[in-house]
Structures are given as structure tokens and as C-alpha cells.
Short mmCIF file of C-alpha atoms in Angstrom, two decimals:
data_model
loop_
_atom_site.label_atom_id
_atom_site.label_comp_id
_atom_site.label_asym_id
_atom_site.label_seq_id
_atom_site.Cartn_x
_atom_site.Cartn_y
_atom_site.Cartn_z
CA GLY A 21 0.00 0.00 0.00
CA PHE A 22 0.83 3.71 0.10
CA VAL A 23 0.67 6.37 2.83
CA MET A 24 0.03 9.96 1.80
CA SER A 25 -0.46 13.30 3.50
CA GLU A 26 -3.73 15.18 3.16
CA THR A 27 -2.13 17.13 0.27
CA GLY A 28 -1.26 13.91 -1.55
CA ALA A 29 2.46 13.97 -0.76
CA ALA A 30 4.18 10.65 -0.07
CA LEU A 31 5.13 10.09 3.58
CA ASP A 32 8.29 8.16 4.37
CA PHE A 33 9.24 6.31 7.54
CA VAL A 34 5.64 5.85 8.66
CA SER A 35 5.38 2.92 11.07
CA VAL A 36 2.97 0.32 9.66
CA LYS A 37 1.81 -2.58 11.88
CA ALA A 38 -0.52 -5.55 11.52
CA GLN A 39 -0.75 -8.84 13.45
CA GLY A 40 2.51 -8.05 15.26
CA PHE A 41 4.43 -7.43 12.03
CA ILE A 42 5.97 -3.99 11.53
CA THR A 43 7.59 -2.13 8.67
CA HIS A 44 8.15 1.48 7.55
CA THR A 45 7.22 3.29 4.39
CA ALA A 46 9.84 4.05 1.77
CA GLU A 47 10.59 7.49 0.32
CA ASP A 48 7.69 7.15 -2.13
CA GLY A 49 5.25 6.30 0.70
CA SER A 50 5.05 2.61 -0.23
CA TYR A 51 5.22 -0.30 2.17
CA THR A 52 4.95 -4.10 2.19
CA LEU A 53 4.03 -6.31 5.14
CA SER A 54 4.93 -9.95 4.57
CA GLY A 55 3.73 -12.99 6.50
CA VAL A 56 0.32 -11.62 7.49
CA GLN A 57 -2.16 -14.45 8.14
CA PRO A 58 -5.42 -14.62 6.13
CA SER A 59 -8.31 -13.02 8.00
CA ASP A 60 -11.46 -11.03 7.26
CA ASN A 61 -10.46 -8.40 9.86
CA ILE A 62 -6.81 -7.37 9.59
CA VAL A 63 -6.35 -4.10 11.50
CA ILE A 64 -3.47 -2.05 10.07
CA SER A 65 -2.10 0.86 12.10
CA TYR A 66 -0.14 3.79 10.69
CA SER A 67 1.78 6.25 12.85
CA LYS A 68 4.40 8.95 12.47
CA LYS A 69 5.37 11.68 14.88
CA GLY A 70 3.83 14.97 13.80
CA TYR A 71 0.81 13.24 12.27
CA ALA A 72 -2.44 11.85 13.66
CA LYS A 73 -2.60 8.06 13.88
CA ASN A 74 -4.73 6.22 11.35
CA TYR A 75 -6.10 2.71 10.93
CA GLU A 76 -7.47 0.64 8.08
CA VAL A 77 -9.11 -2.80 8.09
CA ALA A 78 -8.28 -5.23 5.30
CA SER A 79 -9.64 -8.65 4.37
CA MET A 80 -7.42 -11.39 2.98
CA ILE A 81 -9.29 -14.60 2.15
CA ASP A 82 -6.30 -16.74 1.24
CA TRP A 83 -2.58 -16.36 0.67
CA GLU A 84 -2.68 -13.39 -1.67
CA THR A 85 -1.68 -9.77 -2.02
CA VAL A 86 -4.02 -7.07 -0.67
CA ASN A 87 -3.60 -3.31 -1.00
CA SER A 88 -4.36 -0.90 1.82
CA ASN A 89 -3.72 2.82 1.36
CA THR A 90 -4.28 5.57 3.90
CA THR A 91 -4.01 9.30 4.59
CA LEU A 92 -2.31 10.86 7.62
CA LEU A 93 -3.30 14.32 8.85
CA GLU A 94 -0.72 16.73 10.18
CA ILE A 95 -1.31 17.40 13.86
CA ASP A 96 -2.98 20.66 14.87
CA GLY A 97 -0.18 21.28 17.33
CA SER A 98 1.80 19.96 20.26
CA GLN A 99 2.77 20.95 23.81
CA THR A 100 5.34 19.58 26.24
CA ILE A 101 4.26 19.19 29.86
CA SER A 102 5.66 17.66 33.05
CA SER A 103 4.24 14.34 34.23
CA TRP A 104 4.51 15.55 37.83
CA ASP A 105 2.30 18.63 37.63
CA VAL A 106 -1.39 19.23 37.03
CA GLU A 107 -1.43 20.42 33.45
CA VAL A 108 -4.02 21.77 31.03
CA VAL A 109 -3.03 21.47 27.39
CA ASN A 110 -4.65 23.82 24.88
CA ILE A 111 -4.04 23.05 21.21
CA GLY A 112 -6.26 24.96 18.83
CA ASP A 113 -9.81 24.46 20.10
CA ILE A 114 -8.86 21.26 21.95
CA SER A 115 -8.45 21.33 25.74
CA ILE A 116 -7.06 18.39 27.75
CA SER A 117 -6.68 18.35 31.55
CA PHE A 118 -4.28 15.71 32.89
CA GLU A 119 -3.95 14.45 36.45
CA PRO A 120 -0.36 14.50 37.80
CA ASN A 121 1.76 11.34 38.16
CA HIS A 122 -0.61 9.15 36.16
CA PHE A 123 1.19 8.59 32.87
CA ILE A 124 2.19 5.05 31.90
CA ASP A 125 4.51 3.54 29.31
CA THR A 126 2.22 1.51 27.02
CA SER A 127 4.94 -1.04 26.21
CA THR A 128 5.70 -1.91 29.85
CA GLY A 129 2.62 -0.78 31.78
CA GLU A 130 4.90 0.99 34.25
CA ARG A 131 4.50 4.53 35.49
CA TYR A 132 6.36 7.13 33.47
CA ASN A 133 8.09 10.13 35.03
CA GLY A 134 9.49 12.96 32.92
CA ASP A 135 8.42 15.37 30.24
CA VAL A 136 5.47 14.41 28.05
CA LEU A 137 4.96 15.56 24.46
CA VAL A 138 1.24 15.92 23.72
CA GLU A 139 0.13 15.94 20.06
CA ALA A 140 -3.52 16.58 19.19
CA THR A 141 -5.59 16.68 16.02
CA TYR A 142 -9.25 17.65 15.63
CA VAL A 143 -11.43 16.50 12.75
CA ASP A 144 -14.63 18.20 11.65
CA PRO A 145 -16.50 15.29 9.99
CA TYR A 146 -18.03 17.65 7.45
CA THR A 147 -14.66 18.58 5.95
CA SER A 148 -12.12 16.67 3.84
CA ASP A 149 -10.17 15.94 7.05
CA ILE A 150 -12.50 12.98 7.55
CA GLU A 151 -10.23 11.10 5.11
CA GLY A 152 -7.59 11.04 7.85
CA ALA A 153 -9.89 9.50 10.47
CA PRO A 154 -9.90 5.74 11.15
CA ARG A 155 -11.71 3.47 8.74
CA ASP A 156 -15.45 4.14 8.40
CA LEU A 157 -17.93 4.75 11.22
CA SER A 158 -18.83 1.12 11.86
CA ALA A 159 -19.65 0.67 15.54
CA ASP A 160 -20.26 -1.77 18.38
CA ALA A 161 -22.69 -0.34 20.92
CA SER A 162 -24.69 -1.51 23.91
CA ASP A 163 -27.93 -0.80 22.01
CA ASP A 164 -26.77 -2.76 18.93
CA SER A 165 -26.00 0.36 16.91
CA SER A 166 -23.82 -0.59 13.96
CA GLN A 167 -23.23 2.78 12.30
CA LEU A 168 -22.39 6.23 13.64
CA VAL A 169 -23.05 9.81 12.71
CA SER A 170 -20.22 12.01 13.97
CA TYR A 171 -20.29 15.53 15.40
CA GLY A 172 -16.53 15.81 15.95
CA MET A 173 -13.40 13.68 16.48
CA VAL A 174 -10.04 14.04 18.17
CA ASP A 175 -6.77 12.10 18.13
CA VAL A 176 -4.26 12.51 20.97
CA SER A 177 -0.77 10.98 21.06
CA LEU A 178 1.55 11.05 24.07
CA TYR A 179 5.32 10.56 23.87
CA GLY A 180 8.02 10.32 26.53
CA GLU A 181 11.47 11.89 26.44
CA ASN A 182 12.88 8.84 24.60
CA ASN A 183 9.92 8.55 22.22
CA GLU A 184 8.12 6.07 24.47
CA LYS A 185 4.43 5.82 23.63
CA LEU A 186 2.43 6.82 26.69
CA SER A 187 -1.12 6.67 27.97
CA VAL A 188 -2.85 7.49 31.27
CA ASN A 189 -4.20 5.34 34.10
CA VAL A 190 -6.53 8.06 35.41
CA PRO A 191 -9.00 9.58 32.91
CA ALA A 192 -8.17 12.99 31.46
CA LYS A 193 -10.83 15.65 30.90
CA VAL A 194 -11.16 16.49 27.19
CA ARG A 195 -13.09 19.28 25.49
CA ILE A 196 -13.52 19.49 21.71
CA PRO A 197 -15.72 21.59 19.42
CA ILE A 198 -18.63 19.82 17.74
CA THR A 199 -20.93 20.70 14.87
CA ASN A 200 -24.39 19.66 13.70
CA GLY A 201 -23.17 20.06 10.14
CA ASN A 202 -25.84 19.30 7.57
CA LEU A 203 -27.74 16.82 9.72
CA PRO A 204 -31.55 17.06 9.84
CA GLU A 205 -32.76 19.23 12.71
CA SER A 206 -34.17 16.18 14.51
CA PHE A 207 -30.59 14.97 15.02
CA HIS A 208 -29.14 18.29 16.21
CA LEU A 209 -27.37 18.46 19.55
CA SER A 210 -27.75 21.48 21.81
CA GLU A 211 -26.42 22.85 25.09
CA GLY A 212 -27.43 20.68 28.04
CA ASP A 213 -27.64 17.44 26.04
CA GLN A 214 -25.70 14.33 26.91
CA GLN A 215 -24.14 12.22 24.18
CA ALA A 216 -22.28 8.91 23.98
CA THR A 217 -18.49 8.92 23.71
CA TRP A 218 -16.82 6.43 21.39
CA SER A 219 -13.21 5.41 20.97
CA PHE A 220 -11.58 3.51 18.13
CA ASP A 221 -10.64 -0.01 19.24
CA THR A 222 -7.27 -0.64 17.63
CA ASP A 223 -7.54 -4.42 18.08
CA LEU A 224 -11.03 -4.86 16.63
CA GLY A 225 -10.85 -2.04 14.10
CA ILE A 226 -14.23 -0.63 15.12
CA TRP A 227 -15.68 2.26 17.16
CA VAL A 228 -16.76 1.21 20.66
CA GLU A 229 -19.10 3.06 23.02
CA GLU A 230 -17.26 3.94 26.25
CA GLY A 231 -19.30 6.44 28.20
CA VAL A 232 -21.24 9.69 28.13
CA GLY A 233 -20.19 13.32 27.72
CA ASN A 234 -21.95 16.66 28.09
CA ILE A 235 -22.77 19.28 25.48
CA VAL A 236 -21.92 22.80 26.65
CA ALA A 237 -21.59 26.13 24.88
CA ASP A 238 -18.77 28.66 24.95
CA ALA A 239 -19.20 32.42 25.30
CA ASP A 240 -19.95 32.73 21.59
CA GLY A 241 -22.56 29.98 21.61
CA ASN A 242 -20.35 27.40 19.88
CA LEU A 243 -21.00 23.83 20.98
CA ILE A 244 -18.37 21.95 22.99
CA PHE A 245 -18.25 18.25 23.88
CA ASP A 246 -16.95 17.70 27.42
CA PHE A 247 -15.95 14.12 28.31
CA ARG A 248 -13.34 11.98 30.03
CA ALA A 249 -10.82 9.82 28.14
CA SER A 250 -9.52 6.75 29.95
CA HIS A 251 -6.85 6.12 27.28
CA PHE A 252 -5.66 7.80 24.13
CA SER A 253 -6.60 6.66 20.69
CA TRP A 254 -9.21 8.43 18.56
CA TRP A 255 -12.33 9.69 20.35
CA ASN A 256 -15.62 10.63 18.76
CA CYS A 257 -18.88 12.41 19.66
CA ASP A 258 -21.57 10.38 17.86
CA GLN A 259 -25.08 9.12 17.65
CA GLY A 260 -25.47 5.42 16.86
CA PHE A 261 -28.00 3.92 14.48
#
């Protein structure tokens, strides 16, 4: 497959993983993963510092060659914080409040102490940025919803001083803008509503319902989704159908 930026430029040295296999893209954005086992649900992850993570799901019926291309969005911004202090990160219209001393190294599960690089990317689902969001909006919900309609998405990546990939073991408070876009009025959200929060399950390759957030409005009347993130992959404000 190939990995491109949102402008169509080839991206090199993107980390590509599936079923425990890993490779990196070449200068022309191409990659090959060999040895992948046939499956109807092969989750492929793509990551590169400075870009939002992305995921695709491929199906390989037998021993064959399957293409999977993707787009990575440049991050909206980044901020370095201390793991020891209570910190509020503001990147564009995204706000994230972290609890102190609750960062963990995802590879070891051990507590991380040191500086933390926070990268964040917001996606308005009614813009072309949706091409850089994971897969489609297939879902697994408690009410049997199988498809989502999104009001806004965010990707957050955390890195340690030695490029360790980090997460949190105490939920962080996240606030992102949301929009009703061109949805029918019967589906519009408004201040005071509650809405389900969904995260992208990187093992299953599907959006999973994880809790509930609140719809608030800022001083200008713009809608904000206020929720808590127990880990950091992609998060989404959605209705399920």
C-alpha cells in the first residue's frame, strides 16, 4: 500500500503494523508487510510523529496480495508538559486536563516520570479531514448500533522523552468543538444534552461506546463536547444507528 499526507504527498518512515508485524514506508510512501495471516479483519495501524494516527481494516481470504492505502493528517499542534504537575493542554480548540503522576509507558505498563509531548488533532467530519480518520464509522454499541453519525473527532498521542508511547491510568478531561453540520434538525445536539463517547478499538478495528459526555456552549454559543478519556486513541462524539 501507500501512505500519503492530506495534500497527496508521499510520507516516508511511517510505522505500519498488523498482526505483530511492523515495517516502515519508503521514500515514495510505499510499504509491504509480509507474512500476514489470512483473515477477514486485519487491523493495520499507521503512525508517524507529527501526524495523527490512522487505521485501516483489510480482508485477505487466502494467501494473496491485498492493497491498503491511507491518509495521515498533520497534527494541529503539540505541547510539552511535566508528568509531575497538574497540566491543562490547549491546542487549537482542543483542551485536555491531565492528572499529575498518572502517565504510563504503554509497552511496559509501568508509570512514566518525565516530560510528556502531547500531540492533538481535531477533525470536523463535514470537511475533507474525515479522510484522515480511522476506517469508516462502523460501531459496536450496547444498544446494537452498527453505524455512527459524527459531530466531531479528536486524536491525541503522548510521547516520553525517549519517544516512548504513553497513555494514562486516570482519565483525562477532554473538550472538543462539535458541529451539527448538515444533519436534519431532529438529530441536532444542543447545550445541556448528553451524548455517547466512542473510541476507536485498535484491536477490533471498530468504534466502541465507552461512556457519556456533556454538550456545553462557549461564550460565543459554539457547541463543545466535554468528556473523560480513559486512554488515548481516537475519540468521537456520535449518535449510533
